[in-house]
Tab-separated table of C-alpha atoms and ligand atoms in Angstrom:
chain	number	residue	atom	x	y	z
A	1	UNK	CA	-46.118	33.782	-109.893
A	2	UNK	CA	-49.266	34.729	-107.312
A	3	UNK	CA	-50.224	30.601	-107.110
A	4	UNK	CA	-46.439	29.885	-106.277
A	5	UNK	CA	-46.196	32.532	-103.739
A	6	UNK	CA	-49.729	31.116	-102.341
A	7	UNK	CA	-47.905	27.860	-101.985
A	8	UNK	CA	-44.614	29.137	-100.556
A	9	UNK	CA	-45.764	31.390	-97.954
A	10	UNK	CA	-44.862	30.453	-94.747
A	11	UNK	CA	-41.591	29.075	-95.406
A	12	UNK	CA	-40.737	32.392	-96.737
A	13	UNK	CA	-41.621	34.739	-94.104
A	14	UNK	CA	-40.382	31.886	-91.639
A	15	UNK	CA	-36.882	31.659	-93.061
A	16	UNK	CA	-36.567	36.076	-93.372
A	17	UNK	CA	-37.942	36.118	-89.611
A	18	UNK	CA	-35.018	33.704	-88.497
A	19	UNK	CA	-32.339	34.999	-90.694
A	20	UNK	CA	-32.695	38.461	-89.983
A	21	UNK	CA	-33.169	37.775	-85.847
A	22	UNK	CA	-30.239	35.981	-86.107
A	23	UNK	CA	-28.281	38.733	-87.737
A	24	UNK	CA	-29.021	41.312	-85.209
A	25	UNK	CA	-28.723	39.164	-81.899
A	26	UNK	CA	-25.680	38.786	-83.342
A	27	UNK	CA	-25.007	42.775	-84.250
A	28	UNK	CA	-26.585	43.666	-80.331
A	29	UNK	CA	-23.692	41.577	-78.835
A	30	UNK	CA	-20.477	42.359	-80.814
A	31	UNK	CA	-22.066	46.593	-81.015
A	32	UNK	CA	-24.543	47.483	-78.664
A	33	UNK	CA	-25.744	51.043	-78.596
A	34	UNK	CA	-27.054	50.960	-74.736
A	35	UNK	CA	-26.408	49.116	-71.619
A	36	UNK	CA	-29.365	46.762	-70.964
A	37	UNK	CA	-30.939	47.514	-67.950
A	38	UNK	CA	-33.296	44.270	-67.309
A	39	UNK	CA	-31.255	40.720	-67.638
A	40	UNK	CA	-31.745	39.448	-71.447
A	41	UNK	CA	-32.561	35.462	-70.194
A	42	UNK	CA	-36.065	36.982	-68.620
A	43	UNK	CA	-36.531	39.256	-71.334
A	44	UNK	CA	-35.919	37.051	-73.867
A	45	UNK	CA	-38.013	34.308	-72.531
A	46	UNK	CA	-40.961	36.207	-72.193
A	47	UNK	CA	-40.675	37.948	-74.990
A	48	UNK	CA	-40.110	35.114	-77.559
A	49	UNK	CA	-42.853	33.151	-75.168
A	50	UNK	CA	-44.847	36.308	-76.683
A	51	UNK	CA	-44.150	35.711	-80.217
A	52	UNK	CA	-44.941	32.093	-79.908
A	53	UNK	CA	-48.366	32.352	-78.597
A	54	UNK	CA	-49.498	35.520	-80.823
A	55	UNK	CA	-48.306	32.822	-84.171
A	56	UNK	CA	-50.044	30.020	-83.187
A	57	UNK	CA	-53.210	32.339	-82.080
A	58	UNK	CA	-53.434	33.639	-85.703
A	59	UNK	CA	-53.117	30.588	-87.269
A	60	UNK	CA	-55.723	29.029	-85.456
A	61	UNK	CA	-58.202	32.013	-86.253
A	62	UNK	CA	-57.107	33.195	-89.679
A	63	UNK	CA	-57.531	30.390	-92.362
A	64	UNK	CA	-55.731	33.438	-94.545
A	65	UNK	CA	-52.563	34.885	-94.054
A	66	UNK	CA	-52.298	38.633	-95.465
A	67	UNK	CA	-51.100	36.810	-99.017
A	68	UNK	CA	-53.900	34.340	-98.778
A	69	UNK	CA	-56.260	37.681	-98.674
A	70	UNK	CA	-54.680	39.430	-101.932
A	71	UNK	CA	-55.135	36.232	-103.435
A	72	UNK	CA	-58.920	35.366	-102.537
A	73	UNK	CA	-59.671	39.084	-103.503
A	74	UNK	CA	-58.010	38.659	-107.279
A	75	UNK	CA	-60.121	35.473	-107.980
A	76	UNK	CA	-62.981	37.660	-106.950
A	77	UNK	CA	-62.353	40.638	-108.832
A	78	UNK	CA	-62.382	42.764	-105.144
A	79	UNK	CA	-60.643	46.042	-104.471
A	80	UNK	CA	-59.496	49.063	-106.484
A	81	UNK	CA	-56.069	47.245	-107.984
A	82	UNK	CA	-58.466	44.115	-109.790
A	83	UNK	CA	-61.571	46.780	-110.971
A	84	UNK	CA	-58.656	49.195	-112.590
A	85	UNK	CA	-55.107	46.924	-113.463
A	86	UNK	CA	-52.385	48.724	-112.939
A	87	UNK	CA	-48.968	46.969	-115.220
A	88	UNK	CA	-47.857	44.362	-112.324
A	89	UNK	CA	-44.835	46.155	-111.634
A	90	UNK	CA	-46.422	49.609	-110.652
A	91	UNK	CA	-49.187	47.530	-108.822
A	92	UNK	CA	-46.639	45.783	-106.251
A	93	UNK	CA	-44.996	49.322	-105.754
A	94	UNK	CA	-48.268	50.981	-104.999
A	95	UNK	CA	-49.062	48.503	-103.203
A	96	UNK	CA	-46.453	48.240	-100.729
A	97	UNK	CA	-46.374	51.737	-100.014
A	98	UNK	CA	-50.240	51.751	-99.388
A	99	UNK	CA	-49.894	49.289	-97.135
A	100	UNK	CA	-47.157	51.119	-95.242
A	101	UNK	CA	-48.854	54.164	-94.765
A	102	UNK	CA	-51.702	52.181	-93.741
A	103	UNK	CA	-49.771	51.093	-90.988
A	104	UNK	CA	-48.718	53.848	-89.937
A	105	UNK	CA	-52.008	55.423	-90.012
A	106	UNK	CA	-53.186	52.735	-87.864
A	107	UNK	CA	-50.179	52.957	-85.145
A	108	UNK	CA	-51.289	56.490	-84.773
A	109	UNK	CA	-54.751	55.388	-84.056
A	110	UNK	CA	-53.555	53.021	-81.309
A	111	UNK	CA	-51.788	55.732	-80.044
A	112	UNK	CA	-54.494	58.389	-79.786
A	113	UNK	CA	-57.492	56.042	-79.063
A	114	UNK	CA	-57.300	55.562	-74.973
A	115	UNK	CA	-58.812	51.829	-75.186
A	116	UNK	CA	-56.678	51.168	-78.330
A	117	UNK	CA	-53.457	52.442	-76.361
A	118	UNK	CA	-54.204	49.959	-73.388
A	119	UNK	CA	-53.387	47.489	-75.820
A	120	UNK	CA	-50.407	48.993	-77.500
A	121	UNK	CA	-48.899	50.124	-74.584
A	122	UNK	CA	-47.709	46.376	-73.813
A	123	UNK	CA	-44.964	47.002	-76.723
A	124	UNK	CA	-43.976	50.026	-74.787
A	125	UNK	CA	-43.664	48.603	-71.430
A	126	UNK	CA	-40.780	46.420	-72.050
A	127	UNK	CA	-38.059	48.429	-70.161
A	128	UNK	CA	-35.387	47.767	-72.696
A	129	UNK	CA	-35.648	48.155	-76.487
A	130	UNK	CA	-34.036	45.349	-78.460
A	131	UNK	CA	-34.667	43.059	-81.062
A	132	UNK	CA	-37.327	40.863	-79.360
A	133	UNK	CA	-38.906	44.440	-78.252
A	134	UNK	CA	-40.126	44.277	-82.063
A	135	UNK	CA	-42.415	41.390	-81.731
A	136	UNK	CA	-43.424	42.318	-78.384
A	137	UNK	CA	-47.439	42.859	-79.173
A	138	UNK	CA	-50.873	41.816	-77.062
A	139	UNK	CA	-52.647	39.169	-78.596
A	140	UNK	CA	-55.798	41.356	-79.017
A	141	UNK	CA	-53.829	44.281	-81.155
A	142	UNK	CA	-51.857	41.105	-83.175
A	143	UNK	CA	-55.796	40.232	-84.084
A	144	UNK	CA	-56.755	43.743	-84.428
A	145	UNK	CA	-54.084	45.187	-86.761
A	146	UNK	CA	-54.214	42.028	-89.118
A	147	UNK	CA	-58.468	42.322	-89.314
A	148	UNK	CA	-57.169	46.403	-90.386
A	149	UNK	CA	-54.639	44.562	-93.094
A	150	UNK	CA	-56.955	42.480	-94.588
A	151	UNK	CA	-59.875	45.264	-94.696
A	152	UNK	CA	-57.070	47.656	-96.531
A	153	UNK	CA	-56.079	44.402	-98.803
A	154	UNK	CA	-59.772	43.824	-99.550
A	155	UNK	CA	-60.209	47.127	-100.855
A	156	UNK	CA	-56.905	47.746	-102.251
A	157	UNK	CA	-56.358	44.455	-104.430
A	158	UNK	CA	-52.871	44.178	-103.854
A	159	UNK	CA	-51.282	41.160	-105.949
A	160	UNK	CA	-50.310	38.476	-103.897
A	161	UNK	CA	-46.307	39.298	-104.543
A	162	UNK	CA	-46.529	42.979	-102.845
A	163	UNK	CA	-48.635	41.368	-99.460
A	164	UNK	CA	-45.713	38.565	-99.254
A	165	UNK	CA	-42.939	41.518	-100.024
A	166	UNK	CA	-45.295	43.604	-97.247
A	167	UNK	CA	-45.412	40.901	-94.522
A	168	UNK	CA	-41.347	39.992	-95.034
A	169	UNK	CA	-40.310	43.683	-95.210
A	170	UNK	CA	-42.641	44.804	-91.689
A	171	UNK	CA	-41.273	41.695	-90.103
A	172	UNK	CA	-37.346	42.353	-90.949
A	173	UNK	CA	-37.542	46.499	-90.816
A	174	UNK	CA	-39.140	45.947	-87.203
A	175	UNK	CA	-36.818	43.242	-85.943
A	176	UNK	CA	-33.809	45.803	-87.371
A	177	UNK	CA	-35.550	49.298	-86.336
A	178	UNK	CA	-35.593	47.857	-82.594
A	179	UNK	CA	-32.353	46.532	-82.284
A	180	UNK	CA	-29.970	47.690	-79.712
A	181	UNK	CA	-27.166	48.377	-81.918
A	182	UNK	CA	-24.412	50.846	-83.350
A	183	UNK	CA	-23.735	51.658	-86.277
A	184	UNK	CA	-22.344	55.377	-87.174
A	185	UNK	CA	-24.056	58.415	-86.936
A	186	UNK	CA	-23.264	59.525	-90.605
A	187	UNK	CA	-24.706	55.912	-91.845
A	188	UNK	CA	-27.853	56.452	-89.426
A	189	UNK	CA	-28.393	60.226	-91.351
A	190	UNK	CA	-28.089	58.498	-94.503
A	191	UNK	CA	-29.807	55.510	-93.831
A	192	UNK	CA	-32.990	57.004	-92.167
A	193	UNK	CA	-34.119	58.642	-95.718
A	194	UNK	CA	-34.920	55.219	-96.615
A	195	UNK	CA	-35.663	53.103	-93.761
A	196	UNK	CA	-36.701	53.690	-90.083
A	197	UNK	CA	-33.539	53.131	-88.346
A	198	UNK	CA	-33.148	51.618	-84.646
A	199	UNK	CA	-32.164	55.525	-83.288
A	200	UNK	CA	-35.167	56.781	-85.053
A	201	UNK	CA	-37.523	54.475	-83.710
A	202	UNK	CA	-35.896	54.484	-80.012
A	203	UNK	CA	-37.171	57.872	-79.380
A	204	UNK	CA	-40.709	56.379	-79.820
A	205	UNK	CA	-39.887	53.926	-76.817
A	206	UNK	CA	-38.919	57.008	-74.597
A	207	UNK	CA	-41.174	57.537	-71.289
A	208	UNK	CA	-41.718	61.212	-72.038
A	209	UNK	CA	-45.261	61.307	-73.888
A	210	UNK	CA	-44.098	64.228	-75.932
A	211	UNK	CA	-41.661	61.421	-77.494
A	212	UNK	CA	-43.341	58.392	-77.498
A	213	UNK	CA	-46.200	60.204	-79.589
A	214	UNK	CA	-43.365	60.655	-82.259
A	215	UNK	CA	-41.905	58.898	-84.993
A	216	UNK	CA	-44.672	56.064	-85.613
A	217	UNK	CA	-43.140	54.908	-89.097
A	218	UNK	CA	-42.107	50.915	-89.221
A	219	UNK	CA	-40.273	50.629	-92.659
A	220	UNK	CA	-40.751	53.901	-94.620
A	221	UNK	CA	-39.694	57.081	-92.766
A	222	UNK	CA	-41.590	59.512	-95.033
A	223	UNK	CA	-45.070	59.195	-93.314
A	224	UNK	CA	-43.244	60.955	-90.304
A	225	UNK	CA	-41.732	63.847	-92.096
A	226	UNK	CA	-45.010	64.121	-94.469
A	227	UNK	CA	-47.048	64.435	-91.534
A	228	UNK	CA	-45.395	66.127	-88.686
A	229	UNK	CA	-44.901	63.820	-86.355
A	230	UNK	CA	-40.981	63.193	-86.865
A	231	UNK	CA	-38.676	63.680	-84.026
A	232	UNK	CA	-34.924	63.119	-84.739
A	233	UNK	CA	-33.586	62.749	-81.003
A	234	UNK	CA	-34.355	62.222	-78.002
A	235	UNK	CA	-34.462	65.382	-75.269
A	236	UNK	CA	-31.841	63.399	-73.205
A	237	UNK	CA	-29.790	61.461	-75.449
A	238	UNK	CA	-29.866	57.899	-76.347
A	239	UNK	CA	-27.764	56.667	-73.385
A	240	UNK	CA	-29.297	58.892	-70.846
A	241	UNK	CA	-33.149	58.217	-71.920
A	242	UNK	CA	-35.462	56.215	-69.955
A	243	UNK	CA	-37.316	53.217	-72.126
A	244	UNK	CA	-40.736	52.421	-71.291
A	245	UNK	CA	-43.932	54.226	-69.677
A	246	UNK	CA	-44.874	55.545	-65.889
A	247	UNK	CA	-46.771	52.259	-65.851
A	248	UNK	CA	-45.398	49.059	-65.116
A	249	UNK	CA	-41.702	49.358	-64.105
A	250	UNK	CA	-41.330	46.760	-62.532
A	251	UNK	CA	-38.965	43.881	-63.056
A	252	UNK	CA	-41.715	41.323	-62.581
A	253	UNK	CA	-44.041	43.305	-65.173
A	254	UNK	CA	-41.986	41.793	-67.689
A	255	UNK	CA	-43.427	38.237	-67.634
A	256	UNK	CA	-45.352	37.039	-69.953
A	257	UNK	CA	-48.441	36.396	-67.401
A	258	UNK	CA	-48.466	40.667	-66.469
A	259	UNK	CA	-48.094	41.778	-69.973
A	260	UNK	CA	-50.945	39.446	-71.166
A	261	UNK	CA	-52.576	41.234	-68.305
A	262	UNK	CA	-51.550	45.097	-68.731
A	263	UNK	CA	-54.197	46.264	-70.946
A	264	UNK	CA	-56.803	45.458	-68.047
A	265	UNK	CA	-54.391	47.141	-65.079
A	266	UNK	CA	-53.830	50.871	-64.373
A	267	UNK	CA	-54.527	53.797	-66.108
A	268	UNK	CA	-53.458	55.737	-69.352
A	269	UNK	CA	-52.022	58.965	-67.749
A	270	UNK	CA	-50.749	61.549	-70.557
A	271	UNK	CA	-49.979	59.278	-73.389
A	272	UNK	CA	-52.946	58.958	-75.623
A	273	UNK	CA	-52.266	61.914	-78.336
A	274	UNK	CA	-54.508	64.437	-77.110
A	275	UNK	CA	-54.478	64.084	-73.249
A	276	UNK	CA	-50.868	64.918	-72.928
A	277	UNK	CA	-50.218	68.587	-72.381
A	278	UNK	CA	-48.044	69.097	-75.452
A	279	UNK	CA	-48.205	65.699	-76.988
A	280	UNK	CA	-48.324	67.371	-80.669
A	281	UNK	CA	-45.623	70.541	-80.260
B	301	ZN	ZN1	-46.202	52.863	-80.543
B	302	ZN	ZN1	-41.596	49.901	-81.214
């Protein structure tokens, strides 16, 4: 099962990333939840222009994709889930939710770490919140946050089947927690004890620092609740919030050429956790 997967990889996680995009640029235009402010054809462009360099950048420096790690760590006999078996079945469910809550753990580190939060503040700056908004991410945290995955892997053994299940499921639940759609309130209630849903997640794109240090979950929306940092609306509503941060509001800040940029440009004002006066009530 493991060597297939090994072999299978990218086509997988290829053919889930275009499915699912296509499925919700398709739900955005027959149900959008907001009016976009920015035009899409610029957004779009720059976004996906994003996505396309941050791919080919990890190829070129990882030999190892997140599966190839699990993989090179069973042959070796690394990390907690290789020293102490687990049946396979209880191993890939472990697994996955390790991984998610290491995720999460490390959002809130980009968030509360100034010098981390000049380079996670690009994903924030984007002035609209769609479905490209969720692959919006600098270079330097793409290369950051999958060194952090494969450190976690290392330790934690995974088999090869929960990183593949990991990589598809962070790539779909963040195309679908960003997208600008509808969907009833009653099925968002129901729907966000399972999965972070796109109204959960919008209040983390909010301008108001109080906000956007809430509600840091990507697929599971337990860590949230567990830990106190769940917020289920925003202060002014969904259709009356502003997306984004103080910095960078302008149109022409969302080219590819000024986000690339951003982390290097103005300051951090109140939104690393901490420095904001009530960033944790
Ligand atoms: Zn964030
Ligand atoms: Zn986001």
């Amino acid at each position: 099962m493991d060597a297939f997967l090994l072999g299978h990889e990218v086509p997988v996680r290829l053919g889930a990333f275009v499915a699912i995009f296509a499925a919700m640029a398709a739900w955005e235009l027959a149900a959008p939840r907001r009016a976009l402010r920015e035009r899409k054809p610029v957004r779009w462009t720059n976004n996906l222009a994003l996505v396309v360099a941050n791919s080919v950048l990890v190829r070129a420096i990882f030999p190892l994709a997140a599966v190839g790690v699990a993989g090179f760590a069973a042959e070796r006999g690394m990390g907690v889930l290789n020293i102490f078996p687990l049946p396979y079945a209880a191993a890939v469910v472990l697994s996955v939710l390790v991984l998610d809550v290491a995720i999460y753990l490390q959002h809130l580190m980009f968030h509360a770490v100034p010098l981390l939060w000049r380079l996670h503040r690009v994903h924030h700056a984007d002035l609209d919140f769609d479905v490209t908004t969720g692959a919006r991410f600098h270079p330097l945290e793409i290369v950051l946050s999958m060194l952090i995955k494969f450190a976690v892997i290392l330790a934690l053994g995974p088999p090869a089947l929960a990183a593949l299940i990991f990589e598809v499921l962070l790539n779909a639940t963040s195309m679908f927690n960003h997208g600008n759609v509808r969907m009833p309130a009653r099925i968002d209630r129901l729907l966000r004890w399972l999965v972070v849903t796109p109204d959960m997640h919008r209040v983390h794109h909010s301008i108001d620092p109080r906000e956007t240090n809430r509600n840091f979950g990507f697929n599971l929306p337990w860590w949230d609740r567990l830990f106190g940092t769940y917020r289920a609306q925003p202060r002014a509503g969904h259709d009356a919030m502003t997306i984004g941060i103080e910095q960078f509001r302008a149109p022409r800040e969302l080219r590819l050429d000024r986000m690339l940029l951003q982390p290097f440009r103005a300051d951090t004002g109140a939104y690393p956790i901490g420095r904001s006066r009530g960033a944790a009530r």
